[in-house]
Short mmCIF file of C-alpha atoms in Angstrom, two decimals:
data_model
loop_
_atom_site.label_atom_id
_atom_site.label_comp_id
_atom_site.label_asym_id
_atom_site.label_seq_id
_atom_site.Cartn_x
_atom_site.Cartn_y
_atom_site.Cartn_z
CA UNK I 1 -1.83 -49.36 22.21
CA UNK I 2 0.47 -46.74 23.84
CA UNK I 3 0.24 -43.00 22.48
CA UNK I 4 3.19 -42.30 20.37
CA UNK I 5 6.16 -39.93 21.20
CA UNK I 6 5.95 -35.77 20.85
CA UNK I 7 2.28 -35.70 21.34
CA UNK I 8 2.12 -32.13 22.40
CA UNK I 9 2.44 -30.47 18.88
CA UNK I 10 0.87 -33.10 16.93
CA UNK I 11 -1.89 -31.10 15.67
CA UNK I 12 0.19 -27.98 14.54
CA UNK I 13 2.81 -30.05 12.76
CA UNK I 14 0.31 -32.18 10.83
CA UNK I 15 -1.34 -28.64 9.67
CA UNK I 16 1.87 -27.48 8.66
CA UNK I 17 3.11 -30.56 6.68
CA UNK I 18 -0.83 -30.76 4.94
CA UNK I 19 -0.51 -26.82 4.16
CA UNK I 20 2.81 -26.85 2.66
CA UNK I 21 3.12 -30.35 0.96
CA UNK I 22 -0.59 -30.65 -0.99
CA UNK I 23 -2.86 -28.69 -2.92
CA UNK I 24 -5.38 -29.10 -5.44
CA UNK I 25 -2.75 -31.18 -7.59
CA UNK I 26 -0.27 -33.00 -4.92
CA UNK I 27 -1.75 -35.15 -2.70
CA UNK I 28 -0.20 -37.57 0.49
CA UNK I 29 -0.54 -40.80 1.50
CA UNK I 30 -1.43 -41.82 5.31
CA UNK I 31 2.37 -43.57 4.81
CA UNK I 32 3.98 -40.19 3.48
CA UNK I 33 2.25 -38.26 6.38
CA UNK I 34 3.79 -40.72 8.91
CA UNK I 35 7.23 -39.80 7.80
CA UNK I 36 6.78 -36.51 7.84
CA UNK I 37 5.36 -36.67 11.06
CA UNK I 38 9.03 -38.50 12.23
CA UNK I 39 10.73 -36.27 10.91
CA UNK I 40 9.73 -33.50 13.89
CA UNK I 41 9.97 -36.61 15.99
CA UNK I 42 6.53 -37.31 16.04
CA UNK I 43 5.34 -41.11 16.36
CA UNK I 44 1.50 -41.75 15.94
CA UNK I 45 -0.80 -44.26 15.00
CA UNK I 46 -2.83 -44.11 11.94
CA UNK I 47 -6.19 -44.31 13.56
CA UNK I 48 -5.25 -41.56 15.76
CA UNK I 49 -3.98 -39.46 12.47
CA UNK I 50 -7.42 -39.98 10.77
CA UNK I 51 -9.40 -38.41 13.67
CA UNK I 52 -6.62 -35.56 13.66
CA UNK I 53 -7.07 -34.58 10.26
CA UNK I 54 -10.92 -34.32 10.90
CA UNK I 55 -9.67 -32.00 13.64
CA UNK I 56 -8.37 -29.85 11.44
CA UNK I 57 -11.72 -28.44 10.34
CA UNK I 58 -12.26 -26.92 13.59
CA UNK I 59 -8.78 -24.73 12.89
CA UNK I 60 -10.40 -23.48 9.09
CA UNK I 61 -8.42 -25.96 7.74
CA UNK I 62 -10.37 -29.03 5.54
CA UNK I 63 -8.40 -31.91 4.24
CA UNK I 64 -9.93 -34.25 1.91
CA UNK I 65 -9.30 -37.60 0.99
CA UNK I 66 -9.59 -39.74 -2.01
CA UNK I 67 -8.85 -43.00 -2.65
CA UNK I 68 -6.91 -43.92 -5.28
CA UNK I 69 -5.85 -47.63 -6.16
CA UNK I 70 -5.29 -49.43 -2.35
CA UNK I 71 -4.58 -45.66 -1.11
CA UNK I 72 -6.00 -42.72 0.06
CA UNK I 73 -4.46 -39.39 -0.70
CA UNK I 74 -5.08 -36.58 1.38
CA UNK I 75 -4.84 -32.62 0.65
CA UNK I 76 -6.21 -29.33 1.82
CA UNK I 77 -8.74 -27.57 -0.13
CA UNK I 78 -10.91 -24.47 0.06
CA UNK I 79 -7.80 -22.45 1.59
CA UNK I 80 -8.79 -19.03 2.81
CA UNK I 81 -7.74 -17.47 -0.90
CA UNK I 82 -7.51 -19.05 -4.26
CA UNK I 83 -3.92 -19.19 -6.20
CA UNK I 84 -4.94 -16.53 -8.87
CA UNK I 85 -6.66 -13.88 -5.85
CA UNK I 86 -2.93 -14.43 -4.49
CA UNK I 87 -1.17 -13.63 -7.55
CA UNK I 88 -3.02 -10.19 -8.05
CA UNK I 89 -2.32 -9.57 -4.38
CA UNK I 90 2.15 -10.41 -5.31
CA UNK I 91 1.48 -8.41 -8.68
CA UNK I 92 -0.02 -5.44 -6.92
CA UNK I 93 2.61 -5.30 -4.02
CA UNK I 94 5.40 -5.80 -6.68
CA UNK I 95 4.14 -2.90 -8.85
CA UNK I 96 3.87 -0.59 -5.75
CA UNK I 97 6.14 1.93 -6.33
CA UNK I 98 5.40 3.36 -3.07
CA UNK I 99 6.68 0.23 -1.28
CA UNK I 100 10.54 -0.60 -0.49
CA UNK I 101 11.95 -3.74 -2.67
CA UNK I 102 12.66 -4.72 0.57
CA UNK I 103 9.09 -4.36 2.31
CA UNK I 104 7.73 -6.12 -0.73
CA UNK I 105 9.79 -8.95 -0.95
CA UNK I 106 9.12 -9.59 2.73
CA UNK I 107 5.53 -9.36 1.95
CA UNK I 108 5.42 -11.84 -0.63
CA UNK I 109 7.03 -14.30 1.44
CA UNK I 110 4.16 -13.82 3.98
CA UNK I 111 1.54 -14.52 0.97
CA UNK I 112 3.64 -17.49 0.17
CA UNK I 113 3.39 -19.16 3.42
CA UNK I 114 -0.85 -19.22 2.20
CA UNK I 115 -0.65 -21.75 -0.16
CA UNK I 116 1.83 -25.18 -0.94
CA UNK I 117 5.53 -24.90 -1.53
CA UNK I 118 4.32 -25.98 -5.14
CA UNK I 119 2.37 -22.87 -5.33
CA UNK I 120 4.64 -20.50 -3.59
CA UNK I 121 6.93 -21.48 -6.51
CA UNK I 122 4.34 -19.54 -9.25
CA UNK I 123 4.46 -16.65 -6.92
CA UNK I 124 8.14 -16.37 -6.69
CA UNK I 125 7.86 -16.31 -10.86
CA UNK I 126 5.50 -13.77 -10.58
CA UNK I 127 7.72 -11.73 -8.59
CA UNK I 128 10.56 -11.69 -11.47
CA UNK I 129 7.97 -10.27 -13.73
CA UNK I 130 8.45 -6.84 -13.72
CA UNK I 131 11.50 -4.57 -12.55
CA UNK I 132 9.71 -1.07 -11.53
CA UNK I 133 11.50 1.55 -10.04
CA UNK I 134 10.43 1.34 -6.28
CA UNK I 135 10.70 3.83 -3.30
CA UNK I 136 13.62 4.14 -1.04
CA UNK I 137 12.40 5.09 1.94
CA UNK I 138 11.63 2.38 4.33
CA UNK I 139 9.61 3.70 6.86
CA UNK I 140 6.43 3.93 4.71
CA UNK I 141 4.79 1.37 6.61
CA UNK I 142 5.05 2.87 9.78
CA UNK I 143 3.81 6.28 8.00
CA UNK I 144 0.70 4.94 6.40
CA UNK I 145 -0.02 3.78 9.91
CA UNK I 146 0.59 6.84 11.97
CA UNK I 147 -1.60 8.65 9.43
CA UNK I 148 -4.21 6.17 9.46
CA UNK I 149 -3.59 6.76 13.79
CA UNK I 150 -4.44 9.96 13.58
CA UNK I 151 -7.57 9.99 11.35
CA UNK I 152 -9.08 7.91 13.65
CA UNK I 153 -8.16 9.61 16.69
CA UNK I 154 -9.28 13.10 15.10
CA UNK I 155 -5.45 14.33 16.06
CA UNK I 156 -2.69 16.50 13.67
CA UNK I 157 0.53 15.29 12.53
CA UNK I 158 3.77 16.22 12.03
CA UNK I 159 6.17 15.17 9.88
CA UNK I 160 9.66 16.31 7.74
CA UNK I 161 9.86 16.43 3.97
CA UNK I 162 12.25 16.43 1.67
CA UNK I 163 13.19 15.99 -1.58
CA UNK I 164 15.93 14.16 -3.79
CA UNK I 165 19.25 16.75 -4.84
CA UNK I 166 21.12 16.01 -7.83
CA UNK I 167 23.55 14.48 -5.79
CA UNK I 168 20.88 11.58 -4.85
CA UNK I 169 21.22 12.45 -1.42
CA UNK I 170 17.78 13.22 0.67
CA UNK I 171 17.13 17.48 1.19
CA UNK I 172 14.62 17.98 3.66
CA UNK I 173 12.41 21.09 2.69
CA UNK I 174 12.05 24.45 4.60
CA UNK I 175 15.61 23.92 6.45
CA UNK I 176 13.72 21.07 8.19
CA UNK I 177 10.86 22.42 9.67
CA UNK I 178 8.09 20.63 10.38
CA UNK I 179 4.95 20.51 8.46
CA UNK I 180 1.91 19.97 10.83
CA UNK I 181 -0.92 19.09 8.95
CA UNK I 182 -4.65 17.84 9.70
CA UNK I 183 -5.04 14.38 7.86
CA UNK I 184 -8.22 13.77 6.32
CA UNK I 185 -7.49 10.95 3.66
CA UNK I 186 -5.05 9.02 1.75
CA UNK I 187 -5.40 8.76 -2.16
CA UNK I 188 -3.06 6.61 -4.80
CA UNK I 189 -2.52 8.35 -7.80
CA UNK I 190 0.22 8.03 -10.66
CA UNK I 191 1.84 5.15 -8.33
CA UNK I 192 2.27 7.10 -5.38
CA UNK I 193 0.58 7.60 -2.37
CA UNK I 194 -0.64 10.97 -1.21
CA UNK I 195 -1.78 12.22 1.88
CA UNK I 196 -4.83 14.26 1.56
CA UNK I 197 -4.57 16.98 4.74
CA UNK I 198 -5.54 20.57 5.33
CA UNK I 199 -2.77 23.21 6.42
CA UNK I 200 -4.43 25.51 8.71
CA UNK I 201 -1.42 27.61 7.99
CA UNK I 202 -2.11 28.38 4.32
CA UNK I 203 -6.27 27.72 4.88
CA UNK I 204 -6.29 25.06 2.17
CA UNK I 205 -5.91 21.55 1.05
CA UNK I 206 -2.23 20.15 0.25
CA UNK I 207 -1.40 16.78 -0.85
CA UNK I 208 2.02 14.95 0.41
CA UNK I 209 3.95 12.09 -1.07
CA UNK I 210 3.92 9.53 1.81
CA UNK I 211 7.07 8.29 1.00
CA UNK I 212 8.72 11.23 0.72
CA UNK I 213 7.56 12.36 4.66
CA UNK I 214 10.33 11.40 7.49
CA UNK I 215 9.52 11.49 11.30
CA UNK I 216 6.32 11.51 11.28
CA UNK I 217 4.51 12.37 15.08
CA UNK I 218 0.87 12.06 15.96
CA UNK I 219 0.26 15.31 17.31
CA UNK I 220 -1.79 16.30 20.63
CA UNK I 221 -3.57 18.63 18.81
CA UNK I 222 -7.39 18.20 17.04
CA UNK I 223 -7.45 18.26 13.52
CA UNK I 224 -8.91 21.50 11.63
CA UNK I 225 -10.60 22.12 8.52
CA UNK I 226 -13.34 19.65 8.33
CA UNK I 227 -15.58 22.00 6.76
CA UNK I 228 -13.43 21.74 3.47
CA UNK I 229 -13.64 17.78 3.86
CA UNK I 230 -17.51 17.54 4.76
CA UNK I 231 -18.73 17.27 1.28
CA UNK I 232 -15.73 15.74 -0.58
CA UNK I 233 -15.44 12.63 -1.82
CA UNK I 234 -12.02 11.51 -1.70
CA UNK I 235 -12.21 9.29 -4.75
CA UNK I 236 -14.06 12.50 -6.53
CA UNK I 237 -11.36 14.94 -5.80
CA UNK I 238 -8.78 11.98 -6.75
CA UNK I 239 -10.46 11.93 -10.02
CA UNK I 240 -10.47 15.67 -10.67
CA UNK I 241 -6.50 16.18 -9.53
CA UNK I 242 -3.98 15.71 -12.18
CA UNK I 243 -1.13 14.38 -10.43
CA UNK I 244 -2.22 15.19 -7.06
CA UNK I 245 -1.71 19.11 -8.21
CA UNK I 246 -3.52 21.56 -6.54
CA UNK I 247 -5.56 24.51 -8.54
CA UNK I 248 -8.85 25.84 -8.92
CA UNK I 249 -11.80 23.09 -9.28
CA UNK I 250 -13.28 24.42 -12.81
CA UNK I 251 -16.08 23.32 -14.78
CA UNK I 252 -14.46 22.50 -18.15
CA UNK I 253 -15.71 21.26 -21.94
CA UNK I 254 -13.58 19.85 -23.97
CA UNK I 255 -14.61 18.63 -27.69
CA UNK I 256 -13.11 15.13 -28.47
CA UNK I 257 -12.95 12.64 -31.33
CA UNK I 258 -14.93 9.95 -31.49
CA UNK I 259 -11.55 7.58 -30.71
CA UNK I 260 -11.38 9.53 -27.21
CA UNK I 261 -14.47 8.45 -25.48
CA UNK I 262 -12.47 5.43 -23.94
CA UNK I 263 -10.33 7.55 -22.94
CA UNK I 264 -12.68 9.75 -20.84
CA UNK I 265 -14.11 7.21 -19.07
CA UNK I 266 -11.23 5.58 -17.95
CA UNK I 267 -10.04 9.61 -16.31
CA UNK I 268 -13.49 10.09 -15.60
CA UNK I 269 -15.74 7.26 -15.08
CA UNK I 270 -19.04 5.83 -16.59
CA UNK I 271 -20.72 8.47 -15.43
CA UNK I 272 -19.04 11.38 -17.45
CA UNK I 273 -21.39 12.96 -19.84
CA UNK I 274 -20.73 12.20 -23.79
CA UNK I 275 -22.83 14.63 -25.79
CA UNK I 276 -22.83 14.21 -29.75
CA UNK I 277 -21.74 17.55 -31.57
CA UNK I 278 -20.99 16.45 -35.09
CA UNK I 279 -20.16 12.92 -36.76
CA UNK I 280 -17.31 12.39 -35.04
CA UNK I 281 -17.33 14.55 -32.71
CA UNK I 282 -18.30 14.77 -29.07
CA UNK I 283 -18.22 17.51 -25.99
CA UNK I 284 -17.60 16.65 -22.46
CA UNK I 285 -18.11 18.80 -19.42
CA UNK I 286 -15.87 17.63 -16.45
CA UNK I 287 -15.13 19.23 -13.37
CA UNK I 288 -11.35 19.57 -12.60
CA UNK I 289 -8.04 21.14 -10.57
CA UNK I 290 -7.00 23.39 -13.42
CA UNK I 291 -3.42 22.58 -13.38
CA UNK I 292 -0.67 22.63 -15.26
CA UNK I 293 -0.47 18.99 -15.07
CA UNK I 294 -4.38 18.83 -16.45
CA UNK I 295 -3.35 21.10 -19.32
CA UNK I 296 -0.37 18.64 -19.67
CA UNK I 297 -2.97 15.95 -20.46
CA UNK I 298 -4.71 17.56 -22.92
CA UNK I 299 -1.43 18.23 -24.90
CA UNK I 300 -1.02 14.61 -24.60
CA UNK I 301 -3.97 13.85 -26.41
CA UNK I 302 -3.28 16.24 -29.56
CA UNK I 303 -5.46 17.42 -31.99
CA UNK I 304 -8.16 14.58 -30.78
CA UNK I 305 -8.74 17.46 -28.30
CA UNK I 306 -9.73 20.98 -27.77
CA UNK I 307 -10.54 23.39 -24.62
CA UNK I 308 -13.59 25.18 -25.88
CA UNK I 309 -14.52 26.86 -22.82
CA UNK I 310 -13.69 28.65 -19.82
CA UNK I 311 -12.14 31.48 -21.36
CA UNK I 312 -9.43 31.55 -19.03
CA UNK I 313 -8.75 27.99 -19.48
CA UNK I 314 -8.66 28.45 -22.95
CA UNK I 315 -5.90 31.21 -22.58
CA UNK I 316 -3.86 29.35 -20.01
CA UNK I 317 -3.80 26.61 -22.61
CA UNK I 318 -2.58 29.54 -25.21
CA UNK I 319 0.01 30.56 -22.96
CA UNK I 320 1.33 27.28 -21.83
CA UNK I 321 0.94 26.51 -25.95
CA UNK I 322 3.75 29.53 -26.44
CA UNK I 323 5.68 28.59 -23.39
CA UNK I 324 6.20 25.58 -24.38
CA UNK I 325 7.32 27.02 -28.43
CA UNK I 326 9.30 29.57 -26.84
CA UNK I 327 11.28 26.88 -25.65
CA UNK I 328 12.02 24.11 -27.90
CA UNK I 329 12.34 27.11 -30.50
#
């Protein structure tokens, strides 16, 4: 019998219609396919649509059949991610707050176009799920790239930065100069992405909001300071910042309640020691950035905590303690 009409495409429409129409709950029938196949002006024999669908396997995509009554019902399975892996993935863009709504919702529609139109629908719903306050600036993307450029070509950046006014309006800082910094790492903390860099400048490590740097240029020149990055371990040092907040790294023990312990293994991981002082009570030496953003999370915790040594930690903790009265009294 003569080949039917619109041959040429064939193979990419029937992986499209099998991609976006089944699933592991909606199926098609050989007669459904057919009239999908029409409806991109596509003619073809059924014999000739069986061998095509075995095709598909050598494109990573496997279609399975099962009969059911007189028919067989076909649909994909074993796609490349599973529904729930792609609904972490929408969650985690969504929550971003260092992405655009824009750039997100644009993402999401790319994740969508991985599963069935059935599915895509429980993604959109997930989208809805939470209204967090996301970043304005839309050139993120192109950011995060240029940094991740330059680390691997060993090269300097240079980039604006600013910050918001209270008119809402964008202030870049130092009159607009530019900042030209030696990237070494990227680190998410507190929601926000950070650029880990040394300023040869100042001779120490800064951290950068990403979305808050505009312009950014791969620069000519090699980076500096690799001595200071040599032995750190950029989840480590993300660890030990408060906020991304520079300050001295100190070794610091703190006495907790017995209720805290959770809590210092989330900050600090499983491998924070937990010594018993008392019933009820335990000490933990941790190695920080002394900050006032660290002190700040101590207050946080109350009386369940207490800075028992260094001294000077102990007496920035007084002093911050009588700012802070001074103050509010």
């Amino acid at each position: 019998m003569p080949k039917g009409t619109n041959q040429k495409f064939k193979l990419y429409r029937l992986a499209q219609i099998m991609q976006e129409n089944t699933d592991d709950s909606h199926y098609m029938t050989m007669p459904e396919i057919m009239v999908e196949l029409k409806k991109y002006g596509i003619t073809a024999e059924r014999k000739s649509i069986y061998s095509d669908l075995k095709d598909l396997e050598q494109m990573g995509i496997e279609v399975q059949g099962e009969k059911t009554g007189k028919y067989y019902q076909y649909h994909v399975v074993n796609r490349p991610f599973e529904l729930a892996e792609l609904k972490l993935l929408v969650d985690a863009i969504q929550s971003s707050k260092f992405i655009t709504e824009r750039k997100s919702n644009a993402l999401i529609k790319k994740i969508e176009k991985m599963v069935s139109k059935y599915e895509a629908m429980t993604l959109q719903r997930q989208v809805y799920v939470s209204g967090r306050i996301k970043t304005m600036n839309e050139s993120i993307y192109y950011t995060v790239d240029a940094i991740h450029n330059a680390i691997s070509e060993n090269r300097k950046i240079k980039f604006q930065y600013f910050q918001w006014t209270e008119k809402k309006e964008m202030k870049l800082r130092h009159g607009g100069k530019y900042y030209h910094i030696s990237p070494w790492g990227l680190s998410w903390e507190g929601q926000n992405y950070y650029l880990v860099g040394y300023d040869s400048e100042a001779e120490k490590i800064k951290h950068y909001r990403v979305d808050k740097m505009l312009h950014i240029q791969v620069s000519e020149e090699k980076r500096e300071g690799e001595q200071h990055f040599q032995q750190l371990d950029m989840a480590d040092y993300a660890k030990k910042s408060f906020g991304m907040y520079g300050g001295k790294e100190q070794l610091v023990k703190l006495k907790i309640r017995d209720t805290l312990v959770g809590v210092m293994i989330d900050r600090f991981g499983k491998d924070v020691m937990i010594i018993p002082e008392d019933k009820g009570h335990f000490i933990v030496p941790v190695c920080v950035y002394v900050s006032r953003q660290f002190l700040g999370w101590v207050f946080s915790l109350g009386d369940s905590i207490e800075i028992l040594s260094p001294p000077q930690v102990v007496e920035q903790m007084k002093e911050e303690s009588e700012r802070l009265f001074r103050q509010y009294h």
